[in-house]
Tab-separated table of N, CA and C in Angstrom:
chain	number	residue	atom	x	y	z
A	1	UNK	N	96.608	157.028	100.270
A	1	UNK	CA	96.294	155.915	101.107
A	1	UNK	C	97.112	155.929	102.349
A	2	UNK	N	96.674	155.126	103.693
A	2	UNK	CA	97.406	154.870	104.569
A	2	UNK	C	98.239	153.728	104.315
A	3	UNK	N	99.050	154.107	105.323
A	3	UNK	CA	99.990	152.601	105.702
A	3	UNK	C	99.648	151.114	105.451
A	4	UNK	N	100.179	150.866	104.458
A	4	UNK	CA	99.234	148.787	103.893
A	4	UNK	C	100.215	148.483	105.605
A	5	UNK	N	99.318	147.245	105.440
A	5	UNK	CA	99.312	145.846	106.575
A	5	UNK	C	100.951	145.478	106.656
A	6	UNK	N	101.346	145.685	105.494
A	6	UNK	CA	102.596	144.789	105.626
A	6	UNK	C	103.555	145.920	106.417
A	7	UNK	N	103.361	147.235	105.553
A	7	UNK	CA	104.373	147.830	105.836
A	7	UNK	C	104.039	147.902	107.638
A	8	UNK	N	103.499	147.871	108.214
A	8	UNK	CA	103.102	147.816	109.309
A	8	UNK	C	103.644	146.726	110.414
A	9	UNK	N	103.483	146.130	109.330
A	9	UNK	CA	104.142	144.332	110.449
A	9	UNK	C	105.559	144.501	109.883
A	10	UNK	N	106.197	145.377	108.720
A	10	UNK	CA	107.372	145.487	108.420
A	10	UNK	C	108.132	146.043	110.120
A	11	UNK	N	107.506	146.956	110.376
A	11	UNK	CA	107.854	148.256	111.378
A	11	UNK	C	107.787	147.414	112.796
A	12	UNK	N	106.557	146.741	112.459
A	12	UNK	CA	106.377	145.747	114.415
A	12	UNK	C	107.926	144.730	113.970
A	13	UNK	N	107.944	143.753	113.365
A	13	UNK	CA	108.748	142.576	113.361
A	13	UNK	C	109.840	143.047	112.702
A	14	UNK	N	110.017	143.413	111.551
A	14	UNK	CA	111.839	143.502	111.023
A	14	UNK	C	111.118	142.934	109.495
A	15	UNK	N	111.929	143.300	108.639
A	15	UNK	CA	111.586	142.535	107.334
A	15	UNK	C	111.770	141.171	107.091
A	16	UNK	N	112.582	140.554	107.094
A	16	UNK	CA	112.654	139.203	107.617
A	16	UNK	C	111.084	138.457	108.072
A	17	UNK	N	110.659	139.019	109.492
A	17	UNK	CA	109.895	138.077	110.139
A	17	UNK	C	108.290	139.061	109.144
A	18	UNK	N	107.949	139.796	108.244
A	18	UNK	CA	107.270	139.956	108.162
A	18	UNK	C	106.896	139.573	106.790
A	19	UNK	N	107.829	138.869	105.833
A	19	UNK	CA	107.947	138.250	104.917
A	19	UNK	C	107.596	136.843	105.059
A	20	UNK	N	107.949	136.297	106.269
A	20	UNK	CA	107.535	134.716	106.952
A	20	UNK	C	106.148	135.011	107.168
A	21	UNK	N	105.359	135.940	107.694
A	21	UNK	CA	104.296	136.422	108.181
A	21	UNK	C	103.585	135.996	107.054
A	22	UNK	N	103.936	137.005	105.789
A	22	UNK	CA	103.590	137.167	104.342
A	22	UNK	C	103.291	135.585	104.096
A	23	UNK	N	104.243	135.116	103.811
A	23	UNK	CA	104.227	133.402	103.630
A	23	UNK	C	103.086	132.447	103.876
A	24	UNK	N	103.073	132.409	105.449
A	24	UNK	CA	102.236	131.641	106.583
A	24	UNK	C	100.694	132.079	105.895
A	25	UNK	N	100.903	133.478	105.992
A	25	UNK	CA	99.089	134.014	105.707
A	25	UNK	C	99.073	133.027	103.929
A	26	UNK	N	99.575	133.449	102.787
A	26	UNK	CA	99.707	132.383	101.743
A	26	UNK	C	99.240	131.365	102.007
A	27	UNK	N	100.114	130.190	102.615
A	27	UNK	CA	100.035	128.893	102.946
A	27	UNK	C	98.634	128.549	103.837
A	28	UNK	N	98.154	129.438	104.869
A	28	UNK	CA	97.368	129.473	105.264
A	28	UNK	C	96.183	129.412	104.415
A	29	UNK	N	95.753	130.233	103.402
A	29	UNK	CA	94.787	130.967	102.505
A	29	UNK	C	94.659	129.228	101.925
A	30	UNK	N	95.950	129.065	101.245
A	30	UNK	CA	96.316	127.712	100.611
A	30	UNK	C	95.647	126.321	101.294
A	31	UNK	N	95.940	126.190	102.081
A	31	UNK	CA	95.455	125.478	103.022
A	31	UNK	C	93.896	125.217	103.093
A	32	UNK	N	93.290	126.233	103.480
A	32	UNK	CA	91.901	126.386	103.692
A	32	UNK	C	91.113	126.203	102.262
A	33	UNK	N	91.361	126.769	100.749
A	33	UNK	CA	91.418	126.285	99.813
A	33	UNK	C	91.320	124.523	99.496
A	34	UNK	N	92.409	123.995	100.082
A	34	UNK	CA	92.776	122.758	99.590
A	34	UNK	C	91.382	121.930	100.572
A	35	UNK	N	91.459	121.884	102.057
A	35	UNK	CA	90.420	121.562	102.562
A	35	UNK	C	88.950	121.854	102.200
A	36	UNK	N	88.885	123.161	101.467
A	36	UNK	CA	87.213	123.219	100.856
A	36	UNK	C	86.832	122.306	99.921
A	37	UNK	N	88.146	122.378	98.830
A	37	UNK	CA	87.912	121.457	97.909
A	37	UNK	C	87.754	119.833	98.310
A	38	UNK	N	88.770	119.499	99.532
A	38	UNK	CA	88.250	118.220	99.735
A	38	UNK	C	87.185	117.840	100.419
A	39	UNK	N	86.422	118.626	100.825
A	39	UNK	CA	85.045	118.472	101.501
A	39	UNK	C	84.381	118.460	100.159
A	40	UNK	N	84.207	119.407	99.258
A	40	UNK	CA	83.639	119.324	98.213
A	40	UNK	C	83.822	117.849	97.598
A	41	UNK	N	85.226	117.446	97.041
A	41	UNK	CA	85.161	116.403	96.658
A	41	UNK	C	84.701	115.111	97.591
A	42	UNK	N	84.846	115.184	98.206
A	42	UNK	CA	84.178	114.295	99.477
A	42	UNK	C	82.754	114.134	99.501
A	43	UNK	N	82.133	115.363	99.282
A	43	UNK	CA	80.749	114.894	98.963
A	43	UNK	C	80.265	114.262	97.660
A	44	UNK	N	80.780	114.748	96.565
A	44	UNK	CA	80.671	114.400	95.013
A	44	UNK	C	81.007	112.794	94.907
A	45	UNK	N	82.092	112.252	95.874
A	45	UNK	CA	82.167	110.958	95.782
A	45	UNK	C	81.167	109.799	96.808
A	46	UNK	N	80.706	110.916	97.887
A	46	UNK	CA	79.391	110.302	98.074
A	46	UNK	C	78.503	110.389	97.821
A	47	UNK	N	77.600	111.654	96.912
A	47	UNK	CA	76.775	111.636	95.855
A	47	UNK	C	76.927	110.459	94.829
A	48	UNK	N	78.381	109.978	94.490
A	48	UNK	CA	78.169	109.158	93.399
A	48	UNK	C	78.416	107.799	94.048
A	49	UNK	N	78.510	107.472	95.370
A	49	UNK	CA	78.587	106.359	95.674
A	49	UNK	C	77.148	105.690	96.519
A	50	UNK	N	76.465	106.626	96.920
A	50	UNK	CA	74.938	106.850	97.050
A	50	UNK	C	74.004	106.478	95.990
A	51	UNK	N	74.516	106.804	94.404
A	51	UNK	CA	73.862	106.720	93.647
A	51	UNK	C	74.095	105.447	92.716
A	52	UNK	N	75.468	104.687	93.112
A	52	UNK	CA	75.788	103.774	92.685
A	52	UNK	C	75.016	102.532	93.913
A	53	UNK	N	74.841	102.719	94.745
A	53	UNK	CA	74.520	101.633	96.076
A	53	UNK	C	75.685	101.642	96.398
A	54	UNK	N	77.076	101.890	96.609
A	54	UNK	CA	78.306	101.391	97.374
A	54	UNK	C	77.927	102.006	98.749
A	55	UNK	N	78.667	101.545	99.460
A	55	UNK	CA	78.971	101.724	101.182
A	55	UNK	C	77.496	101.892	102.328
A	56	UNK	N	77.417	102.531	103.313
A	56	UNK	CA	76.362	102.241	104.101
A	56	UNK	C	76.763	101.484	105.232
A	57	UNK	N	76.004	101.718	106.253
A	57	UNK	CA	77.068	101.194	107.308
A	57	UNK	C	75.511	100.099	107.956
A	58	UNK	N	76.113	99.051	109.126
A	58	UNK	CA	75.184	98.592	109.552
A	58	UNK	C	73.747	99.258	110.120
A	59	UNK	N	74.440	100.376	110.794
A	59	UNK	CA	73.058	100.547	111.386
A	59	UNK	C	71.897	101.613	110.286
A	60	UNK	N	72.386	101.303	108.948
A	60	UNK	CA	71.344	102.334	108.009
A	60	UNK	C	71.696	103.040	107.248
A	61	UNK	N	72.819	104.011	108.128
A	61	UNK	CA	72.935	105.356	107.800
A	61	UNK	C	73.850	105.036	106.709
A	62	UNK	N	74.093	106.309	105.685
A	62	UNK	CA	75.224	105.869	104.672
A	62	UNK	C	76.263	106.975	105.177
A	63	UNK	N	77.547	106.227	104.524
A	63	UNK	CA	78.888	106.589	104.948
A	63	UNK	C	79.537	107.138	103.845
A	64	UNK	N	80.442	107.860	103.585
A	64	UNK	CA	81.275	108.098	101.948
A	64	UNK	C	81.923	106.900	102.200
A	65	UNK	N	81.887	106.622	100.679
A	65	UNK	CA	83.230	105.248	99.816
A	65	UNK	C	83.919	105.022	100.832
A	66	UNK	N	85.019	106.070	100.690
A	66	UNK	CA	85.816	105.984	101.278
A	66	UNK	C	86.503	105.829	102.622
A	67	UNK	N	85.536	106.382	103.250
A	67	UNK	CA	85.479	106.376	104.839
A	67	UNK	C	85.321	105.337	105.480
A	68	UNK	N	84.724	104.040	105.155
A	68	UNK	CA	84.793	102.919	105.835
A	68	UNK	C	85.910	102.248	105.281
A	69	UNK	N	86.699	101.412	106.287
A	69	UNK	CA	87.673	100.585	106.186
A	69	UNK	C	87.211	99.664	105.265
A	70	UNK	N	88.689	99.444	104.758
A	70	UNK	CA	88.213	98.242	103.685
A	70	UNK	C	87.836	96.777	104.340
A	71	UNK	N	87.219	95.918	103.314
A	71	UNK	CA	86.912	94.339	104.201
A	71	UNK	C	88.351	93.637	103.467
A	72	UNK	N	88.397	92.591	104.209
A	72	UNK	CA	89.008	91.972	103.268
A	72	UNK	C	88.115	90.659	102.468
A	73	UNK	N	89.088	90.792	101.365
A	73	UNK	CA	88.663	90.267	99.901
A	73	UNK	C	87.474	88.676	100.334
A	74	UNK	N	88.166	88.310	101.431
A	74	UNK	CA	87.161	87.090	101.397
A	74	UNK	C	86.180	86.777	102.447
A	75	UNK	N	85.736	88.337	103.319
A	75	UNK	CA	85.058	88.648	104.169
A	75	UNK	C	83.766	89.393	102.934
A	76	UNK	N	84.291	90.181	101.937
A	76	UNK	CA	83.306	90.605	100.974
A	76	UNK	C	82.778	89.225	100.239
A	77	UNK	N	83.659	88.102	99.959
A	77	UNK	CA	83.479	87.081	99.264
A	77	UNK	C	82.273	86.159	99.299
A	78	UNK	N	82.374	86.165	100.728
A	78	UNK	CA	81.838	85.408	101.807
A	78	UNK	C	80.267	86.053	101.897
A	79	UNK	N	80.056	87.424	101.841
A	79	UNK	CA	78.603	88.023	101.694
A	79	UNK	C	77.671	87.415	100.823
A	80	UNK	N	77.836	86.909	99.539
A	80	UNK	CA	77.117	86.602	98.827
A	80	UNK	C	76.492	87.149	97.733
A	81	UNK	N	75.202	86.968	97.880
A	81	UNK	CA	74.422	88.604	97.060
A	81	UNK	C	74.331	89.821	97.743
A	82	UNK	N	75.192	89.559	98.867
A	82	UNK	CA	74.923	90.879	99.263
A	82	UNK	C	75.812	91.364	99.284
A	83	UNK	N	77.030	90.686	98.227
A	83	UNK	CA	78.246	91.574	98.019
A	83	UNK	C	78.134	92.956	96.967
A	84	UNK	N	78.805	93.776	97.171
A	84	UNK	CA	78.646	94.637	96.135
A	84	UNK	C	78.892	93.876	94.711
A	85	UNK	N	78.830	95.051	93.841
A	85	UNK	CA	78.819	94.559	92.203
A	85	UNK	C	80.115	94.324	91.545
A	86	UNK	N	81.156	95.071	92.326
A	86	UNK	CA	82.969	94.931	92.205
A	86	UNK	C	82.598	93.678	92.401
A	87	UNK	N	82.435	93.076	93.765
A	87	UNK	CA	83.238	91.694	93.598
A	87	UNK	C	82.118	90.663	93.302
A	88	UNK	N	81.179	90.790	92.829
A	88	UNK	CA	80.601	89.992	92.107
A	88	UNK	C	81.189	89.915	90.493
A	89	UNK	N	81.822	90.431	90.134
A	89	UNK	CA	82.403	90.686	88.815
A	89	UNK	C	83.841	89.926	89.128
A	90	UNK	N	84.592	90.353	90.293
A	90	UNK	CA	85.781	89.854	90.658
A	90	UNK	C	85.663	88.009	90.459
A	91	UNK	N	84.840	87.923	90.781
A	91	UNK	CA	84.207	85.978	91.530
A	91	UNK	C	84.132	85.723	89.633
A	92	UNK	N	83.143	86.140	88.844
A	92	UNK	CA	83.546	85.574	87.246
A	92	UNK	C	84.753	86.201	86.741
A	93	UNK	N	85.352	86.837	87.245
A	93	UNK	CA	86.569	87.380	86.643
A	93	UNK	C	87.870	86.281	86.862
A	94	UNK	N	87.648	86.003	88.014
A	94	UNK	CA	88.627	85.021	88.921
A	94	UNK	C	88.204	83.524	88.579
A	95	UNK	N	86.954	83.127	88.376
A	95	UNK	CA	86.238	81.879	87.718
A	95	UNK	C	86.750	81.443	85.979
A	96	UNK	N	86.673	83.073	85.505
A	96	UNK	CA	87.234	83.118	83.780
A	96	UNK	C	88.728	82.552	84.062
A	97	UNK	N	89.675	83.357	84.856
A	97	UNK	CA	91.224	82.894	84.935
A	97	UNK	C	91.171	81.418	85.411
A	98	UNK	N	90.329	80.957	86.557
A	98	UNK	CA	90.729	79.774	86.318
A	98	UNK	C	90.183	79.021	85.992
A	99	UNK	N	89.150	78.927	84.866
A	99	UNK	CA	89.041	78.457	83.590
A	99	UNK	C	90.222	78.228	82.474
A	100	UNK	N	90.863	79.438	82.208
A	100	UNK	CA	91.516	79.534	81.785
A	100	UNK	C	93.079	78.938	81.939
A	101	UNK	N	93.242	79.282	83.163
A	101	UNK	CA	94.340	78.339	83.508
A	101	UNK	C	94.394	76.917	83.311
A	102	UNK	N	93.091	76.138	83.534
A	102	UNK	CA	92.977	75.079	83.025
A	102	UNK	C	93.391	74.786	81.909
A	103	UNK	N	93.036	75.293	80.926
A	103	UNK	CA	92.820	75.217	79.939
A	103	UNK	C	93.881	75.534	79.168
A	104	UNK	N	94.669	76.471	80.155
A	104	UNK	CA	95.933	75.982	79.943
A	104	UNK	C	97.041	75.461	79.682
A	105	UNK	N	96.819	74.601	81.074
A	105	UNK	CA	97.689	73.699	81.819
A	105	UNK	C	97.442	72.719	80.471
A	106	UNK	N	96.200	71.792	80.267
A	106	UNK	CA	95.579	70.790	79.494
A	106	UNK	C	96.290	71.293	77.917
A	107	UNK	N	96.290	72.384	77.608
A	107	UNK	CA	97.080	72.726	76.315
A	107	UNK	C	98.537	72.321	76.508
A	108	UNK	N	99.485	72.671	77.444
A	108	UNK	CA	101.022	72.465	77.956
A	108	UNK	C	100.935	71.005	78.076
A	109	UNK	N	100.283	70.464	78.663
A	109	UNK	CA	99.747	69.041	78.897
A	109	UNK	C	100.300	68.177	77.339
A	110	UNK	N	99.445	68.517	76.019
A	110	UNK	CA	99.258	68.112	75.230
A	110	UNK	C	100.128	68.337	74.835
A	111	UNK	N	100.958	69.495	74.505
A	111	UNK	CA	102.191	69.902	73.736
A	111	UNK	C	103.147	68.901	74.447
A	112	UNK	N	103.316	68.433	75.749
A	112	UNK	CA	104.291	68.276	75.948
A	112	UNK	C	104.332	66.688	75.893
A	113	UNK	N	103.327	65.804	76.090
A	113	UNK	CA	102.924	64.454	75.338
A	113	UNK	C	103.360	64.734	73.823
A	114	UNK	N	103.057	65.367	73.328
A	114	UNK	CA	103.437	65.712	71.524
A	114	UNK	C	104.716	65.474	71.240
A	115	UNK	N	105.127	66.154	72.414
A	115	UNK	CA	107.164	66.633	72.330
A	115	UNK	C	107.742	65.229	72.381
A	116	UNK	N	107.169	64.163	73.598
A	116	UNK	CA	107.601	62.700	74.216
A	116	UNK	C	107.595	62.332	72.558
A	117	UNK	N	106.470	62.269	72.292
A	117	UNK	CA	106.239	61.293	71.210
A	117	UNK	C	106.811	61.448	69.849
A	118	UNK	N	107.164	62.826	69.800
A	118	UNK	CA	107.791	63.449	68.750
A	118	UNK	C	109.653	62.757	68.658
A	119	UNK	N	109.903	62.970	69.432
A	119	UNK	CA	111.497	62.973	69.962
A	119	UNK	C	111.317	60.910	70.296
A	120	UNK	N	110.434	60.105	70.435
A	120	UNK	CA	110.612	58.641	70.762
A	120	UNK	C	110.602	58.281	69.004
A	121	UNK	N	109.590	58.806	68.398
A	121	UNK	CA	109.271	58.563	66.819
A	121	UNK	C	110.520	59.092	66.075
A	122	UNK	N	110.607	59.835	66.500
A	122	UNK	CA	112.399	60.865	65.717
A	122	UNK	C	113.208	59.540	65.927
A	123	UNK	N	113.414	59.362	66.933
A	123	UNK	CA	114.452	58.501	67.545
A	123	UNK	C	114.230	56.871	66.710
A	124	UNK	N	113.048	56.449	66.805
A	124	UNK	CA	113.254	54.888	66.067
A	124	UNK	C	113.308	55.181	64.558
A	125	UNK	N	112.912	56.806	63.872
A	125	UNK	CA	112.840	56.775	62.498
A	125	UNK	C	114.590	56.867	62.014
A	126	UNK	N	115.505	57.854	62.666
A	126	UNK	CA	116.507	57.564	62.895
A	126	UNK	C	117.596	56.238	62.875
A	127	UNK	N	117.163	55.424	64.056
A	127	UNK	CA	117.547	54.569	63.780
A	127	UNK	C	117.361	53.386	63.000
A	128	UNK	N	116.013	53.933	62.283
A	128	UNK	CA	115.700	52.737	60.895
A	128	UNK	C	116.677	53.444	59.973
A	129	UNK	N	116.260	55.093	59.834
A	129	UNK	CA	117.607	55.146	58.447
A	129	UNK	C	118.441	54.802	58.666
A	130	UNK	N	119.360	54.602	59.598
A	130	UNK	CA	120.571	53.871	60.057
A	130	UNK	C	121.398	52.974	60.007
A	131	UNK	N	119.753	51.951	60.078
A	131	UNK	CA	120.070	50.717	59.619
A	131	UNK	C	120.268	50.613	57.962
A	132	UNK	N	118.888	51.243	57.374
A	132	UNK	CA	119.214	51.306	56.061
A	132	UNK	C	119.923	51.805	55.311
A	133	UNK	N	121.088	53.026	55.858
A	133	UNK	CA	122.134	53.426	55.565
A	133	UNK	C	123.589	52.225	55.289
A	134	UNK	N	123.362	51.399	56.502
A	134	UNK	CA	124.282	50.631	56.811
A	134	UNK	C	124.276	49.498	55.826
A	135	UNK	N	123.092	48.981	55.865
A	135	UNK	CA	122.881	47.860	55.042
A	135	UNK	C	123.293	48.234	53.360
A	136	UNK	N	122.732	49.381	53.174
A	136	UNK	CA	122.903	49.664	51.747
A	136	UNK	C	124.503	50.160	51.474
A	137	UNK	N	125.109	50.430	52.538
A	137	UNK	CA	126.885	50.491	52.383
A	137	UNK	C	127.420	49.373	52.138
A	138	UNK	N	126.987	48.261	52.931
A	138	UNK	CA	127.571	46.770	53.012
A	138	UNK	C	127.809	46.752	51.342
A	139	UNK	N	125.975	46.327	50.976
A	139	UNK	CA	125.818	46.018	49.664
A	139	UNK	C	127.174	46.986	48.600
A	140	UNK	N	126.480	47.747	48.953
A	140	UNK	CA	128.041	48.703	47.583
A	140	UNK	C	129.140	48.296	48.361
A	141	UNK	N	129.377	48.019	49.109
A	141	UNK	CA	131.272	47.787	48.941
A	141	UNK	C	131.278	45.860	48.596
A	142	UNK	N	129.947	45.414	48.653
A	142	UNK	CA	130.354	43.777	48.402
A	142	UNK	C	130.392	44.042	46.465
A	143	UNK	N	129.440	45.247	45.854
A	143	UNK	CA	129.152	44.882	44.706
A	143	UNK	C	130.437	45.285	43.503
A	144	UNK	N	130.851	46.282	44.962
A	144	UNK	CA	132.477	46.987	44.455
A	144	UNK	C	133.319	45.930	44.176
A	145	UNK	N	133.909	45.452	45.492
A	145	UNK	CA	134.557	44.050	45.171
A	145	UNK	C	134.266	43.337	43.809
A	146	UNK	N	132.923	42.665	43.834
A	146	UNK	CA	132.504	41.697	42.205
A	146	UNK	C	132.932	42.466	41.345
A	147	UNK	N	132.645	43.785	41.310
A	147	UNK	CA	133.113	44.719	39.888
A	147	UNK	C	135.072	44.685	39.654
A	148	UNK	N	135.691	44.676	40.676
A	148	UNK	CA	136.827	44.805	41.069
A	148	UNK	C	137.462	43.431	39.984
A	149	UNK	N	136.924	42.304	40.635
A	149	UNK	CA	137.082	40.962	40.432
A	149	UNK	C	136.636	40.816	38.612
A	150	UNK	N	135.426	41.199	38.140
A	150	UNK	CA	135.639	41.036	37.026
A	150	UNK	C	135.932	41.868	36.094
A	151	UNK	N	136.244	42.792	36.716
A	151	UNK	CA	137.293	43.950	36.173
A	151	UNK	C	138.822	43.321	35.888
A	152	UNK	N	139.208	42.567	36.670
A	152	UNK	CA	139.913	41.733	37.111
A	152	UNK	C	140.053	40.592	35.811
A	153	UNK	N	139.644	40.141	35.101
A	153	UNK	CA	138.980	39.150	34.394
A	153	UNK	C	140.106	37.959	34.310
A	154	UNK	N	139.785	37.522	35.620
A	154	UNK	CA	140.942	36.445	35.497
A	154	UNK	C	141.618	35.197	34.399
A	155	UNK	N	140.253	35.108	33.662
A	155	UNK	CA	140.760	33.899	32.406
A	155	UNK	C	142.092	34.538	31.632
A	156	UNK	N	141.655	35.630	31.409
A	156	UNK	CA	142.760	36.176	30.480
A	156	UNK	C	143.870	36.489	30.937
A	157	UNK	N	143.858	36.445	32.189
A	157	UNK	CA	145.034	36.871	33.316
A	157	UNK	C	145.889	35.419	33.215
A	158	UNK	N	145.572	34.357	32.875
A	158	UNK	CA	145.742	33.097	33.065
A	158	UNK	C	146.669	32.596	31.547
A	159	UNK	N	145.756	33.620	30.550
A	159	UNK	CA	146.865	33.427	29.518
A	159	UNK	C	148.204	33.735	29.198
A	160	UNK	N	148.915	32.887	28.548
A	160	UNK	CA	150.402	33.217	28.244
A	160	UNK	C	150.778	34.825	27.606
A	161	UNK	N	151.184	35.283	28.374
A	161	UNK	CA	151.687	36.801	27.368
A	161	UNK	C	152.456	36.386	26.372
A	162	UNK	N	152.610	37.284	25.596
A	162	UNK	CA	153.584	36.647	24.150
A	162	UNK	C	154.173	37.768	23.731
């Protein structure tokens, strides 16, 4: 065989710059690769966004997904039925949460009326045992005393020892 390419650009540039050479052509190859594929994928996502109804531009023509700027959320909102099917799903999705939040709130609501009433009822049942604690102490220390007293049995206390 003759002289390969490299050894050639070895001889023009120095080894060094013909190894960078080496590289660039790589990265290059690389490059052109990566861009085929994203044209490729570029079409596949407008094949499937064509076939879904997404995007399309005013005057007809259709656009890839991706290529038109996004709207914002309440400029799509605002379309109607002529929003796509995302945010027609978004609108009961967002309708379910705040449903839900309600429904919520009205649960926390209730628990926390429960809690008032729980802790006011605690509180007067409390202070009924309290009372009836108290009262029923009185009684035993008055009935202690009487026992004391005729434990006590004073008649006989009264008699003469002998």
């Amino acid at each position: 065989g003759g002289p390969s390419p490299s050894g050639a650009a070895e001889r023009e540039f120095g080894p060094n710059e013909a190894k960078l050479r080496r590289q660039i052509d790589t990265l290059n190859e690389a490059l052109q690769r990566a861009e085929e594929d994203k044209a490729r994928m570029q079409r596949e996502v407008n094949e499937m966004a064509q076939r879904l109804g997404v995007g399309g531009g005013a005057d007809g023509r259709r656009r890839g997904f991706f290529e038109e700027k996004p709207q914002p959320l309440q400029v799509l909102l605002s379309s109607g039925d002529d929003a796509p099917d995302f945010v027609k799903e978004l609108k009961l999705e967002v309708r379910g949460t705040r449903e839900l939040r309600d429904k919520l709130y009205a649960a926390e609501s209730a628990l926390d009326d429960a809690k008032r009433k729980l802790e006011v009822d605690a509180r007067k049942e409390l202070e009924y045992e309290r009372s009836i604690v108290t009262s029923l102490r009185q009684e035993l220390e008055e009935k202690e005393r009487l026992l004391a007293d005729v434990a006590f049995d004073p008649p006989r206390a009264r008699a003469p020892a002998f």
